[in-house]
Coordinates of C-alpha atoms in Angstrom, one line a residue:
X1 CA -15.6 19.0 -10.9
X2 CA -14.1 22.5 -12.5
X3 CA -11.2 23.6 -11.1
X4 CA -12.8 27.4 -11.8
X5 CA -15.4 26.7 -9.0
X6 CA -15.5 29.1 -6.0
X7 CA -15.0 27.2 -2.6
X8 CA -17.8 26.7 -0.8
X9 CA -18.4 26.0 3.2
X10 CA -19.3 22.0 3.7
X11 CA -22.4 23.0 5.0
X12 CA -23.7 24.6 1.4
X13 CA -26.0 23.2 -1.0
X14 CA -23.1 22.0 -2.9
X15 CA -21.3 20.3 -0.2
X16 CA -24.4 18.2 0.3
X17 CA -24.6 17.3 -3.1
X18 CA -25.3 13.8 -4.0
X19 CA -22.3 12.1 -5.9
X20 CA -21.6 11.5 -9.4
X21 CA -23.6 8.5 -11.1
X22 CA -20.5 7.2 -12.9
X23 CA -18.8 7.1 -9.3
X24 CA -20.3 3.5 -8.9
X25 CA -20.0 0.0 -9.9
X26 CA -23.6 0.1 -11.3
X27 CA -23.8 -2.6 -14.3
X28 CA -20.4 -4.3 -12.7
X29 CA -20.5 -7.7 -12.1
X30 CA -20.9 -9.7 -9.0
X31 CA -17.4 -11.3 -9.3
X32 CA -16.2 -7.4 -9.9
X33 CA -18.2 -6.1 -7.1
X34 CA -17.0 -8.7 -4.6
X35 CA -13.5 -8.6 -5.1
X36 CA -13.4 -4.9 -4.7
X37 CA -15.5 -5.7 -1.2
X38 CA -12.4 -8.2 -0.3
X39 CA -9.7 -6.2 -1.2
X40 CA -11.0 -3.4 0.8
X41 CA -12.2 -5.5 3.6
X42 CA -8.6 -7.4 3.8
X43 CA -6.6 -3.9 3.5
X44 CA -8.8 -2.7 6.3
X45 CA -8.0 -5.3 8.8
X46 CA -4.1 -4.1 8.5
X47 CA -4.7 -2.4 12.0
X48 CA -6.7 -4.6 13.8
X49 CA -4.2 -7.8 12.6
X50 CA -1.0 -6.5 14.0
X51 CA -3.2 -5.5 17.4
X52 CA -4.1 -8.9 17.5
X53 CA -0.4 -10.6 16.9
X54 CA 1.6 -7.6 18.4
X55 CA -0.1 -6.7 21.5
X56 CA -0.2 -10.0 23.2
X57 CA 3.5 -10.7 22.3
X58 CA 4.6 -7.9 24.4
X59 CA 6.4 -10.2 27.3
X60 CA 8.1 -11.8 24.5
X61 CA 9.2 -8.2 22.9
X62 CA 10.6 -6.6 26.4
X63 CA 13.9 -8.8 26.6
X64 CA 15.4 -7.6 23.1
X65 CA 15.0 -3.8 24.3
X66 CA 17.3 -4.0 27.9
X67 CA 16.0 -1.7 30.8
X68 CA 12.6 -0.7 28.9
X69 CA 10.7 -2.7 31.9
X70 CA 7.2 -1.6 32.1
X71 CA 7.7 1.0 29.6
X72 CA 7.2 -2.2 27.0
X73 CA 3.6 -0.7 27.4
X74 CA 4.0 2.1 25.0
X75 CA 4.4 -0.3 22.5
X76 CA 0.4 0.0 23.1
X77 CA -0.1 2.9 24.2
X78 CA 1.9 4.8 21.2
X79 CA -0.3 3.1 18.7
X80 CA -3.5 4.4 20.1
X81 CA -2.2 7.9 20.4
X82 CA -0.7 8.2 16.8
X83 CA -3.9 6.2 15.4
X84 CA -6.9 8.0 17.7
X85 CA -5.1 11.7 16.5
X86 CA -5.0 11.1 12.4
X87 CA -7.8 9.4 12.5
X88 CA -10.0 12.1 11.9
X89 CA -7.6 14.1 9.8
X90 CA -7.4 10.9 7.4
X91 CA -11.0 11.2 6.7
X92 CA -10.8 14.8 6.1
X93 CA -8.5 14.5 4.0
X94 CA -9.8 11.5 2.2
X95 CA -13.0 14.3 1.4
X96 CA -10.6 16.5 -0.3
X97 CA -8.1 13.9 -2.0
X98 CA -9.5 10.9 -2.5
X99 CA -10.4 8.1 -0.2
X100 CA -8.3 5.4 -2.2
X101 CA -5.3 7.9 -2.1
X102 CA -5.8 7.9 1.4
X103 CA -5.9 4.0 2.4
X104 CA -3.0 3.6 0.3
X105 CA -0.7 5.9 2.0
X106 CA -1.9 4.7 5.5
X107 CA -0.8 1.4 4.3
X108 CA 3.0 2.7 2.9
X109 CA 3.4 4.4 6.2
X110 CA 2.1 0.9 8.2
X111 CA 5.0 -0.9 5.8
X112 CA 7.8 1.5 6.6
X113 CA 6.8 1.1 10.3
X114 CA 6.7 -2.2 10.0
X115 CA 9.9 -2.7 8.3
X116 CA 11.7 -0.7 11.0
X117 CA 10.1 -2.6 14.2
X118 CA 11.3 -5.7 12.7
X119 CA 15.3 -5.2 12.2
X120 CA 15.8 -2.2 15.0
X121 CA 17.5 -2.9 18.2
X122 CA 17.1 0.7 19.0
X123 CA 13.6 1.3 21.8
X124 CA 13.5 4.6 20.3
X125 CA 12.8 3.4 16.7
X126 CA 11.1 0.5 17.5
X127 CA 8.6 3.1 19.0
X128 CA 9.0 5.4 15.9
X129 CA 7.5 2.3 13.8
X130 CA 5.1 1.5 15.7
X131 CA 3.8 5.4 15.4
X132 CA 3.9 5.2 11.1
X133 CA 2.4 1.5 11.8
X134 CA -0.4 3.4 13.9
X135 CA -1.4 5.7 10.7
X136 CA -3.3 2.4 9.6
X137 CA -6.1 2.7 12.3
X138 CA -7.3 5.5 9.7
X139 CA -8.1 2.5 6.5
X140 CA -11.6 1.8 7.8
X141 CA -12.8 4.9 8.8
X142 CA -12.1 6.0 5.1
X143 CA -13.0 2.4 3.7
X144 CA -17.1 3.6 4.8
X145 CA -16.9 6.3 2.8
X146 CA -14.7 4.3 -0.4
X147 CA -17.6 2.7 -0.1
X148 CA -20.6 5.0 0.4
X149 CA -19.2 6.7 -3.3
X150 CA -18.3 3.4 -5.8
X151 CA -20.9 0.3 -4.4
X152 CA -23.9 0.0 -6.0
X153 CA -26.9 1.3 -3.1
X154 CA -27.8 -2.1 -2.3
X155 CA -24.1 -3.8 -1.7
X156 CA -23.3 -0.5 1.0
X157 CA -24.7 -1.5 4.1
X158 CA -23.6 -4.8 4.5
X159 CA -20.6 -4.3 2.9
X160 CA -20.0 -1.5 5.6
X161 CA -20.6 -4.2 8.3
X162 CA -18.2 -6.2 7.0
X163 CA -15.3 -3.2 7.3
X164 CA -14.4 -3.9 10.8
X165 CA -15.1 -7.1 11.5
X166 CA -13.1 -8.3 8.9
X167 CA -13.1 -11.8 6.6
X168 CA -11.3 -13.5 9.4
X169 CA -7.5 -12.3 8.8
X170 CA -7.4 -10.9 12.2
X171 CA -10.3 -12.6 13.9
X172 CA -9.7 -16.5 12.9
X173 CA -6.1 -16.4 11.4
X174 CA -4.1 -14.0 13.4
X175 CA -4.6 -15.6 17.3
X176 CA -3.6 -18.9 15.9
X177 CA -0.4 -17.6 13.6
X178 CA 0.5 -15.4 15.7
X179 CA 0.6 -18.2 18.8
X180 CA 2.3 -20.3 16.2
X181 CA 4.8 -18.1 15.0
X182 CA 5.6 -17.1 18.6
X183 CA 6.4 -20.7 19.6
X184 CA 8.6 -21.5 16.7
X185 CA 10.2 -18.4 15.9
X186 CA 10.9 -14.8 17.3
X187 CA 8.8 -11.8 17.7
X188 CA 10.5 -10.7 14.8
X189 CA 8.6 -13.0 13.0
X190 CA 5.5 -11.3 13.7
X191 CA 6.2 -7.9 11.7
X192 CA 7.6 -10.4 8.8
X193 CA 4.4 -11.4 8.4
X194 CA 2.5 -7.8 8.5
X195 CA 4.8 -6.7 6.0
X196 CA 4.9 -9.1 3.6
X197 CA 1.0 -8.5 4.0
X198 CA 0.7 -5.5 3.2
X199 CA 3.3 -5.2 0.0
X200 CA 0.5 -8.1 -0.8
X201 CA -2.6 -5.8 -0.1
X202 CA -1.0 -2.6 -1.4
X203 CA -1.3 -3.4 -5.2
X204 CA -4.2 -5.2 -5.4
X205 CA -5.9 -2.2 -3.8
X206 CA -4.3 0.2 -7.0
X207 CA -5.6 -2.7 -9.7
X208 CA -8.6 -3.8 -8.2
X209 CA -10.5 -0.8 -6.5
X210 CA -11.2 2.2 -8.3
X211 CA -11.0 5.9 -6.4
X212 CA -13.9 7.8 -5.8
X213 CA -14.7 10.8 -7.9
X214 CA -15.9 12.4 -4.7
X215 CA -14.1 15.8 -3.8
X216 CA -14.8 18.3 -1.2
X217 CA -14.3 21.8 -3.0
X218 CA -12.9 23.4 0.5
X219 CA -8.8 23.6 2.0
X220 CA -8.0 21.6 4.7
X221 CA -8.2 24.2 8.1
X222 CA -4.8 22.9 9.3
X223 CA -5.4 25.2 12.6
X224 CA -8.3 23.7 13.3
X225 CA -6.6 20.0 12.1
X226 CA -4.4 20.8 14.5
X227 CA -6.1 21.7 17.6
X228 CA -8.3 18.4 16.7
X229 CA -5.4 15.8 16.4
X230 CA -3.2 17.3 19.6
X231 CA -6.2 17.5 21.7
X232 CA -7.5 13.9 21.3
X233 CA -3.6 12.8 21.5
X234 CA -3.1 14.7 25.1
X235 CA -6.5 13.3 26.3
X236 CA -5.5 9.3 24.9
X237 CA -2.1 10.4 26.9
X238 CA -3.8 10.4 30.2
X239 CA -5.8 8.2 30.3
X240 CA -3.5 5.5 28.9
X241 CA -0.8 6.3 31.6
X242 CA -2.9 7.5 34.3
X243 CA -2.8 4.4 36.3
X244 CA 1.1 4.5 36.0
X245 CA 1.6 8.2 36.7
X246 CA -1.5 8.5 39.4
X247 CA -4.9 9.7 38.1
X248 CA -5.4 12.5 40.4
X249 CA -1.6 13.9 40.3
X250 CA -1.5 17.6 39.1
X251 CA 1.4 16.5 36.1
X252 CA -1.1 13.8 35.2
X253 CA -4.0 15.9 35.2
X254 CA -2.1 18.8 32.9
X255 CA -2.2 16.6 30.2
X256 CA -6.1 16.1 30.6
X257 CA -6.8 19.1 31.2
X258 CA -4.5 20.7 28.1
X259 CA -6.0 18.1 25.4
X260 CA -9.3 19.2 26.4
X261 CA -8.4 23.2 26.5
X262 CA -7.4 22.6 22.8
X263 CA -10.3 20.2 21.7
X264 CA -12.7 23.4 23.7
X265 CA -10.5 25.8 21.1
X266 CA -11.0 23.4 18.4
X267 CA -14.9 23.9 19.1
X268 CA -14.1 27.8 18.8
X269 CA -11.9 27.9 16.0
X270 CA -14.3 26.2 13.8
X271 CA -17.7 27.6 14.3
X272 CA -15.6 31.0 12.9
X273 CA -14.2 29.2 10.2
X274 CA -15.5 29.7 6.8
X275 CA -14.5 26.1 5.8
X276 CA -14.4 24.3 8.7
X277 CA -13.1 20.3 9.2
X278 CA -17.0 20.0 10.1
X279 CA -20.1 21.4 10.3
X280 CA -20.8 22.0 13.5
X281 CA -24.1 22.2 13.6
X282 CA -24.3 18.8 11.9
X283 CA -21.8 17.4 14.1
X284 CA -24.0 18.4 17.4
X285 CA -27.1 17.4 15.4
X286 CA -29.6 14.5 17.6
X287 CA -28.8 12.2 14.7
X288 CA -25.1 12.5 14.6
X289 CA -24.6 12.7 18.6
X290 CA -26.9 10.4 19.7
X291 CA -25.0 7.5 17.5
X292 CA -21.6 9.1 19.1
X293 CA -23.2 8.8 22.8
X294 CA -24.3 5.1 21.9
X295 CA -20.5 4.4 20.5
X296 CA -19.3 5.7 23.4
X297 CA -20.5 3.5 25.8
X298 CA -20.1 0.6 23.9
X299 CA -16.2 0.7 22.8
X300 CA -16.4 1.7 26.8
X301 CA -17.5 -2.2 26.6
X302 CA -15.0 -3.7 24.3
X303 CA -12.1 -1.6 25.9
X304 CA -12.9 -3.3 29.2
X305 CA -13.6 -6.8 27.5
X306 CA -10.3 -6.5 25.2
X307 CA -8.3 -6.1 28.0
X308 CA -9.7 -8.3 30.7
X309 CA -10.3 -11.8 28.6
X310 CA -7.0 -12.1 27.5
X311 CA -5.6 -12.1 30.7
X312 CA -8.2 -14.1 32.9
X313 CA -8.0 -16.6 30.8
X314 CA -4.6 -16.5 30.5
X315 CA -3.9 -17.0 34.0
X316 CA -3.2 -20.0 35.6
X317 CA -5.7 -22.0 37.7
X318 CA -5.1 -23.0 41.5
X319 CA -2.8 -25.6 41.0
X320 CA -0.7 -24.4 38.5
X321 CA -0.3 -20.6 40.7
X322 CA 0.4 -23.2 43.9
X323 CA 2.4 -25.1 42.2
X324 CA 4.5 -21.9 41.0
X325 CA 4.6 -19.6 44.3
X326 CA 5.8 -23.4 45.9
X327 CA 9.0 -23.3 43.8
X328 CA 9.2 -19.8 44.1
X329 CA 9.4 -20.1 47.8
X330 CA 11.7 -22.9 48.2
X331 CA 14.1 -21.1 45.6
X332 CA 13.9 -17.9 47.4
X333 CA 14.5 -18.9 51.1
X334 CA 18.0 -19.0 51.3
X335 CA 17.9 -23.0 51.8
X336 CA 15.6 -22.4 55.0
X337 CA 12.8 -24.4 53.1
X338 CA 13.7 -27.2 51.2
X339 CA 11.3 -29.3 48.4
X340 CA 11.5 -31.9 50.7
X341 CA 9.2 -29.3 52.7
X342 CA 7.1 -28.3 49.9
X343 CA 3.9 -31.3 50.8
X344 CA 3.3 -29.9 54.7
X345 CA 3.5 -26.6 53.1
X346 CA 0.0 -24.8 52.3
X347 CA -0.2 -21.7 50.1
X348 CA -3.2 -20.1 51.0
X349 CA -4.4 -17.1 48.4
X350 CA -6.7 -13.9 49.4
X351 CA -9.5 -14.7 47.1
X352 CA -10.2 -17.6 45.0
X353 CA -9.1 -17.9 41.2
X354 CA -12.6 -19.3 39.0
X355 CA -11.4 -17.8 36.0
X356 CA -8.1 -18.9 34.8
X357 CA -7.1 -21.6 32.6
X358 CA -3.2 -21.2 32.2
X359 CA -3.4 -21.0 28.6
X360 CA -1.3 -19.8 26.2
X361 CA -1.5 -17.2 23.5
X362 CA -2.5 -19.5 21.5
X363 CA -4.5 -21.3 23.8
X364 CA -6.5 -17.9 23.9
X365 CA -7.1 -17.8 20.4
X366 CA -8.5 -21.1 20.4
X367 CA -10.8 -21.0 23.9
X368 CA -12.1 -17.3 22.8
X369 CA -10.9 -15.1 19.8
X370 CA -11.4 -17.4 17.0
X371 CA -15.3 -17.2 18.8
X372 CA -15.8 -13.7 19.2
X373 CA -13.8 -12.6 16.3
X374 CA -16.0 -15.6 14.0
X375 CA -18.9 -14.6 15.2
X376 CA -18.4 -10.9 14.9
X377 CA -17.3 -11.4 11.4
X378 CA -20.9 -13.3 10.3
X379 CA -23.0 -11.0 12.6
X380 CA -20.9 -7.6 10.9
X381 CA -22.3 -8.7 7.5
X382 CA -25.4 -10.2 8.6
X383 CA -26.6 -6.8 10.7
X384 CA -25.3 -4.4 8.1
X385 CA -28.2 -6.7 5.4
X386 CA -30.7 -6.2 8.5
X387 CA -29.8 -2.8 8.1
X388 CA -31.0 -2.2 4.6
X389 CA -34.0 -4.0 5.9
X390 CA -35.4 -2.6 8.8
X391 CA -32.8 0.3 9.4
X392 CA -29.0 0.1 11.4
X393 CA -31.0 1.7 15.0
X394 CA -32.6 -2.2 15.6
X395 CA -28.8 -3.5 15.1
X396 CA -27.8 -0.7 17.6
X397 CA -30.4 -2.2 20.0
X398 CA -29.7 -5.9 19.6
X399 CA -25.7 -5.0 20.2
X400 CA -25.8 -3.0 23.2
X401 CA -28.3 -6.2 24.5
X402 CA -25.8 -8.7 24.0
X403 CA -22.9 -6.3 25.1
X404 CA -24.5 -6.2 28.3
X405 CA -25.7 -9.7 28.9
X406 CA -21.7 -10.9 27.8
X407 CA -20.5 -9.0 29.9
X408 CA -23.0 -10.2 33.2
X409 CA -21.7 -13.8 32.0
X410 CA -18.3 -12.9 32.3
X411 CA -18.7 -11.2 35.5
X412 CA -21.0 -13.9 37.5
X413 CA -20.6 -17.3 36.0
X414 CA -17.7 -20.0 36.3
X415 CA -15.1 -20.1 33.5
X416 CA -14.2 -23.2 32.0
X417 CA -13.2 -23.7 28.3
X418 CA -16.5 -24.3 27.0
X419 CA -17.9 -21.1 29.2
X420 CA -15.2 -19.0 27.5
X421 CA -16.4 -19.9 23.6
X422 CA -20.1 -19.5 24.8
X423 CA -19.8 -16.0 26.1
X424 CA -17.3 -14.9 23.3
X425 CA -20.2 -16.2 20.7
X426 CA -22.4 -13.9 22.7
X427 CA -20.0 -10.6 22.6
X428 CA -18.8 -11.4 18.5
X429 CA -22.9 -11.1 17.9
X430 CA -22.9 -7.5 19.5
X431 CA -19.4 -6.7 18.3
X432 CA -20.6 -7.5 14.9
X433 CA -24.1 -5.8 15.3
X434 CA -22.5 -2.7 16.6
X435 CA -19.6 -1.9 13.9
X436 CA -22.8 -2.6 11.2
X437 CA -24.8 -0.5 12.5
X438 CA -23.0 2.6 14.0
X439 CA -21.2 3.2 10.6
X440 CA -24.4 2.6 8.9
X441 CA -26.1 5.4 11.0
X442 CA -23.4 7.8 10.3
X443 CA -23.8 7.0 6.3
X444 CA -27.5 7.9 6.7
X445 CA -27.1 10.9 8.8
X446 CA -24.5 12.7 6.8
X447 CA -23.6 14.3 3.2
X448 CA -21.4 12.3 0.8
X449 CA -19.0 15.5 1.2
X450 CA -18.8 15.0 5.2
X451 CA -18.5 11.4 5.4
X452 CA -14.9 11.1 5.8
X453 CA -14.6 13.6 8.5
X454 CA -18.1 12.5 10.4
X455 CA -17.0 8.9 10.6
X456 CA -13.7 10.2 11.3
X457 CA -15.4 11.4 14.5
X458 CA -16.5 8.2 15.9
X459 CA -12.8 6.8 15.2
X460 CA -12.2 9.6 17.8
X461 CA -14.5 8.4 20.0
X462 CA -14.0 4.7 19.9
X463 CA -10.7 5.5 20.8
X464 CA -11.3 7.5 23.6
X465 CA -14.0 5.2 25.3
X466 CA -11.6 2.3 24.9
X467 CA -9.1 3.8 26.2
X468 CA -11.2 5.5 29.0
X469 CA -12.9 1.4 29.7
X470 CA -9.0 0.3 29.7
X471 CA -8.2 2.4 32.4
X472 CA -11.5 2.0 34.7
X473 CA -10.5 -1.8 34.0
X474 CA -6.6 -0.8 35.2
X475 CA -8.0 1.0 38.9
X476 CA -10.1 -1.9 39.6
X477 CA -7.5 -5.0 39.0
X478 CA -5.0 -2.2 41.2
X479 CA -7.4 -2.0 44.1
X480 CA -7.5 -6.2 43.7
X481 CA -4.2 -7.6 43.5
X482 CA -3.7 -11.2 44.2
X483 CA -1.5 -11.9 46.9
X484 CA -0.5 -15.4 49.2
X485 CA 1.2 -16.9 52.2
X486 CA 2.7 -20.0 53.0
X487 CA 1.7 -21.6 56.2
X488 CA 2.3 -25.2 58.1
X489 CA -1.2 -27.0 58.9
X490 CA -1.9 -27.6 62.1
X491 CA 1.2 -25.0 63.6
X492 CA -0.3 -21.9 62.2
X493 CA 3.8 -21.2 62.0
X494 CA 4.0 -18.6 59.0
X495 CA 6.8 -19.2 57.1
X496 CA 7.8 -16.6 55.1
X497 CA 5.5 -14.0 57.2
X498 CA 2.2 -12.1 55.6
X499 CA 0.7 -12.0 52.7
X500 CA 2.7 -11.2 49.3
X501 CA 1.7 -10.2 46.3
X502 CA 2.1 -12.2 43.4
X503 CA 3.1 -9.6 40.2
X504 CA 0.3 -9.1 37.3
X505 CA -1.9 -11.7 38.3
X506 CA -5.6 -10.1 40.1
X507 CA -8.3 -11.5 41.9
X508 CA -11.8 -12.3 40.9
X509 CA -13.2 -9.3 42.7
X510 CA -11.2 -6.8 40.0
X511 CA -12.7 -7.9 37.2
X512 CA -15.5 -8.3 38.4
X513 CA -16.0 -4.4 39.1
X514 CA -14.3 -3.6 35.9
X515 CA -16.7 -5.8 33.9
X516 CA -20.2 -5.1 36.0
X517 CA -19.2 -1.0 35.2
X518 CA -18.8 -2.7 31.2
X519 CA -22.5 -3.7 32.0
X520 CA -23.6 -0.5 33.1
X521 CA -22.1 1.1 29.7
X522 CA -24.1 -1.4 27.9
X523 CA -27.2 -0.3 29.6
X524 CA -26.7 3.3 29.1
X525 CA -25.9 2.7 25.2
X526 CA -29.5 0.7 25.1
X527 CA -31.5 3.4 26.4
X528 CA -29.4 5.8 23.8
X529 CA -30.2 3.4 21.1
X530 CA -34.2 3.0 22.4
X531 CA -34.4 6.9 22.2
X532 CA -32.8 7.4 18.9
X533 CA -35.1 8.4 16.5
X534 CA -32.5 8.7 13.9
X535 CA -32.2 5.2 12.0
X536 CA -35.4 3.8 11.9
X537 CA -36.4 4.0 8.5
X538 CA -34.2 0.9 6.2
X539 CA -30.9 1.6 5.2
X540 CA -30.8 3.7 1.9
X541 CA -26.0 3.7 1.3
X542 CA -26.4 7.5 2.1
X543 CA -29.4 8.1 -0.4
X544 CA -31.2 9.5 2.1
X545 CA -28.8 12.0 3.2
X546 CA -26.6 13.2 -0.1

């Protein structure tokens, strides 16, 4: 592209040109064409690996960092934050400088971070590397478009499908390493791992995948980068510490209320601007929004199901809480009840428990996440090849379907190990269906130019509708907390008075609500996905549009 070219706004006839014919691996063979697809695939599960070995470790993290408490949730929350705000600066920027460029320097800043999570002793730090760690949330939001410019037409929409549901790494591998490497060695252990990972993933990328050609002839609008990435970080602020700070507080809802004032000035700022982040008028288009609307009720869906399986089926059953608030009684009365006591004693609970099994982390990974995340991982590639059949808008359908039904199995039917695989089987397929197909949607309804901003934009609000489904989750488990007393059969004598509650453990009734509102996202995002019109014709890899 000559460097003597005048800028043009994205929106022009040359922003929605098609790209350059040599950009692809047309000719290449299948070998070459598949180990490009694995590299990037494997580089693009950095994030979604440590999420699934990190975030569940957290009660194993808080004792090396004295007095952090319940702030060991920020461990979380600061990786959504950092990773929901450069997401869509990432793909701007990988429109301007290269999309390669771009996944490689998400992955230094993820091995810096990593590095400095595993040998500080410092809080402070620790969070400071989990923030450059966060920067690799951006990979496969620019992998689509890596892959939009150098796959041959065919390869792209199954390829894309494959993006975030991974080749197992974080799916199949990570639950059961990371319960492995937590029972054998420290936590510390853990980042080891990422990082040796990565330094793995980060050559093969240079030698193996080629850049794209692709370049946006336009400056980055840092003001309006600006307004964008502060804005979604204020708005993921609240609603990941609402429940702690008290939704309706005023110094809670200034947060709220300031990231959207600045996402509303964003909105401003860039319908003036002569080279704005994006079109606008693409951006509020039926065929962009309607596929935004549709994601947003489904990562509503996996924000509530993310957080909620874990911990049911990680709590213990009936016997295994009696047996625990027994001892806990008899070690906390001060000698006035003794185990000699503990068979005429009867703990009686406020609602009954159907749902846990007392398993462990790894225990988790083997009764759910190697199901959903297996599944997922065959129903990714298989909807983004139904795609390039019969278009990515049928995938939509068939995931918000099966989002919906998972979660009314969850919600209404007993949980025993075998329950748990057969409704995580019947999530993975939506999971699966619905990172094909949204992707693949955006591909079709946007220029080559504006893909790494557009599907920068549903980064943004995945993020948000997780988070937002994480914290309607969070007020129903608060409004049902579990709680017990201890009484003597046939006295009716209460022995250490009324009911107490037993810390982080929640009734039935609680996730219940939170998952039959996951149900009602699903069924909005089906009647989005029936309406669309957008998507019906097969998948073209962004022929279609440029």
């Amino acid at each position: 592209m000559s460097s003597a070219q005048a800028p043009e706004p994205p929106s022009s006839d040359t922003a929605r040109r098609p790209p350059t014919p040599t950009a692809r691996l047309e000719g290449a063979s299948r070998l070459r064409i598949f180990a490009v697809i694995a590299v990037v695939v494997l580089f693009a599960e950095i994030a979604s690996l440590q999420y699934t070995m990190v975030a569940s470790a957290a009660r194993d993290i808080s004792p090396s960092f004295p007095g952090v408490g319940a702030n060991i949730s920020w461990m979380v929350i600061i990786f959504g934050l950092v990773g929901g705000a450069t997401t869509p600066l990432f793909g701007k920027m990988s429109d301007l400088w290269g999309k390669r460029l771009m996944m490689l320097v998400s992955g230094a800043s993820f091995a810096v971070g990593t590095l400095i999570c595993a040998l500080t002793a410092s809080w402070a730090l620790f969070l400071v590397g989990r923030a450059l760690e966060a920067v690799a949330i951006t990979a496969p939001t620019v992998a689509y478009g890596l892959f939009r410019d150098i796959l041959p037409r065919r390869y792209i929409p199954a390829s894309i499908g494959v993006i975030a549901t991974g080749l197992g790494m974080s799916a199949l591998f990570a639950p059961l390493l990371g319960g492995w490497l937590l029972d054998h060695y420290s936590w510390r252990s853990l980042f080891w791992f990422m990082l040796i990972f990565v330094l793995v993933m980060l050559p093969l990328l240079v030698l193996v995948v080629p850049e794209s050609p692709l370049r946006s002839d336009q400056r980055l609008d840092v003001a309006g980068a600006l307004l964008l990435a502060v804005g979604v970080g204020l708005v993921l602020l609240y609603l990941s510490n609402g429940a702690g700070w008290g939704w309706g507080r005023p110094t809670a809802w200034g947060w709220l209320v300031g990231g959207l004032l600045l996402l509303a000035a964003f909105v401003l700022v860039e319908r003036r601007s002569s080279q704005p982040i994006m079109d606008l008028e693409l951006l509020f288009s039926p065929k962009v929004l309607l596929v935004l609307a549709a994601a947003l009720f489904a990562s509503m869906v996996i924000g509530i199901q993310g957080y909620s399986i874990p911990y049911m089926l990680q709590t213990p059953t009936h016997a295994q809480l009696t047996h625990l608030v027994l001892g806990e009684v008899v070690s906390g009365s001060g000698g006035r009840v003794t185990s000699a006591m503990a068979p005429i004693l009867h703990i009686g609970f406020n609602a009954p428990l159907a749902f846990g099994l007392g398993a462990s982390l790894l225990g988790y990974g083997l009764h759910s996440a190697v199901f959903s995340g297996g599944t997922g991982m065959l129903s990714g590639g298989g909807a983004g090849e139904w795609s390039r059949k019969v278009g990515p808008r049928l995938p939509l359908i068939g995931a918000m379907a099966t989002f919906t039904l998972s979660t009314v199995l969850y919600a209404y039917f007993s949980h025993s190990a075998w329950q748990y695989a057969l409704f995580a089987v019947v999530f993975g397929i939506g999971f699966g269906a619905f990172y094909a197909s949204a992707p693949n949607l955006i591909v079709e309804a946007v220029p080559a130019r504006q893909q790494g901003i557009s599907a920068g934009m549903l980064g943004v609000v995945n993020s948000l509708a997780t988070s937002v489904g994480t914290a309607v989750l969070t007020a129903c488990l608060a409004a049902n907390t579990l709680k017990f007393k201890v009484t003597v059969p046939g006295v009716s004598a209460k022995v250490t008075g009324g009911y107490y509650t037993v810390p982080d453990l929640y009734t039935d009734a609680g996730y219940r609500d939170g998952l039959l509102i996951a149900a009602g996202a699903g069924v909005l995002g089906l009647l989005v996905a029936i309406a669309m019109r957008h998507g019906r014709a097969p998948a073209t890899g962004g022929e279609a549009s440029g």
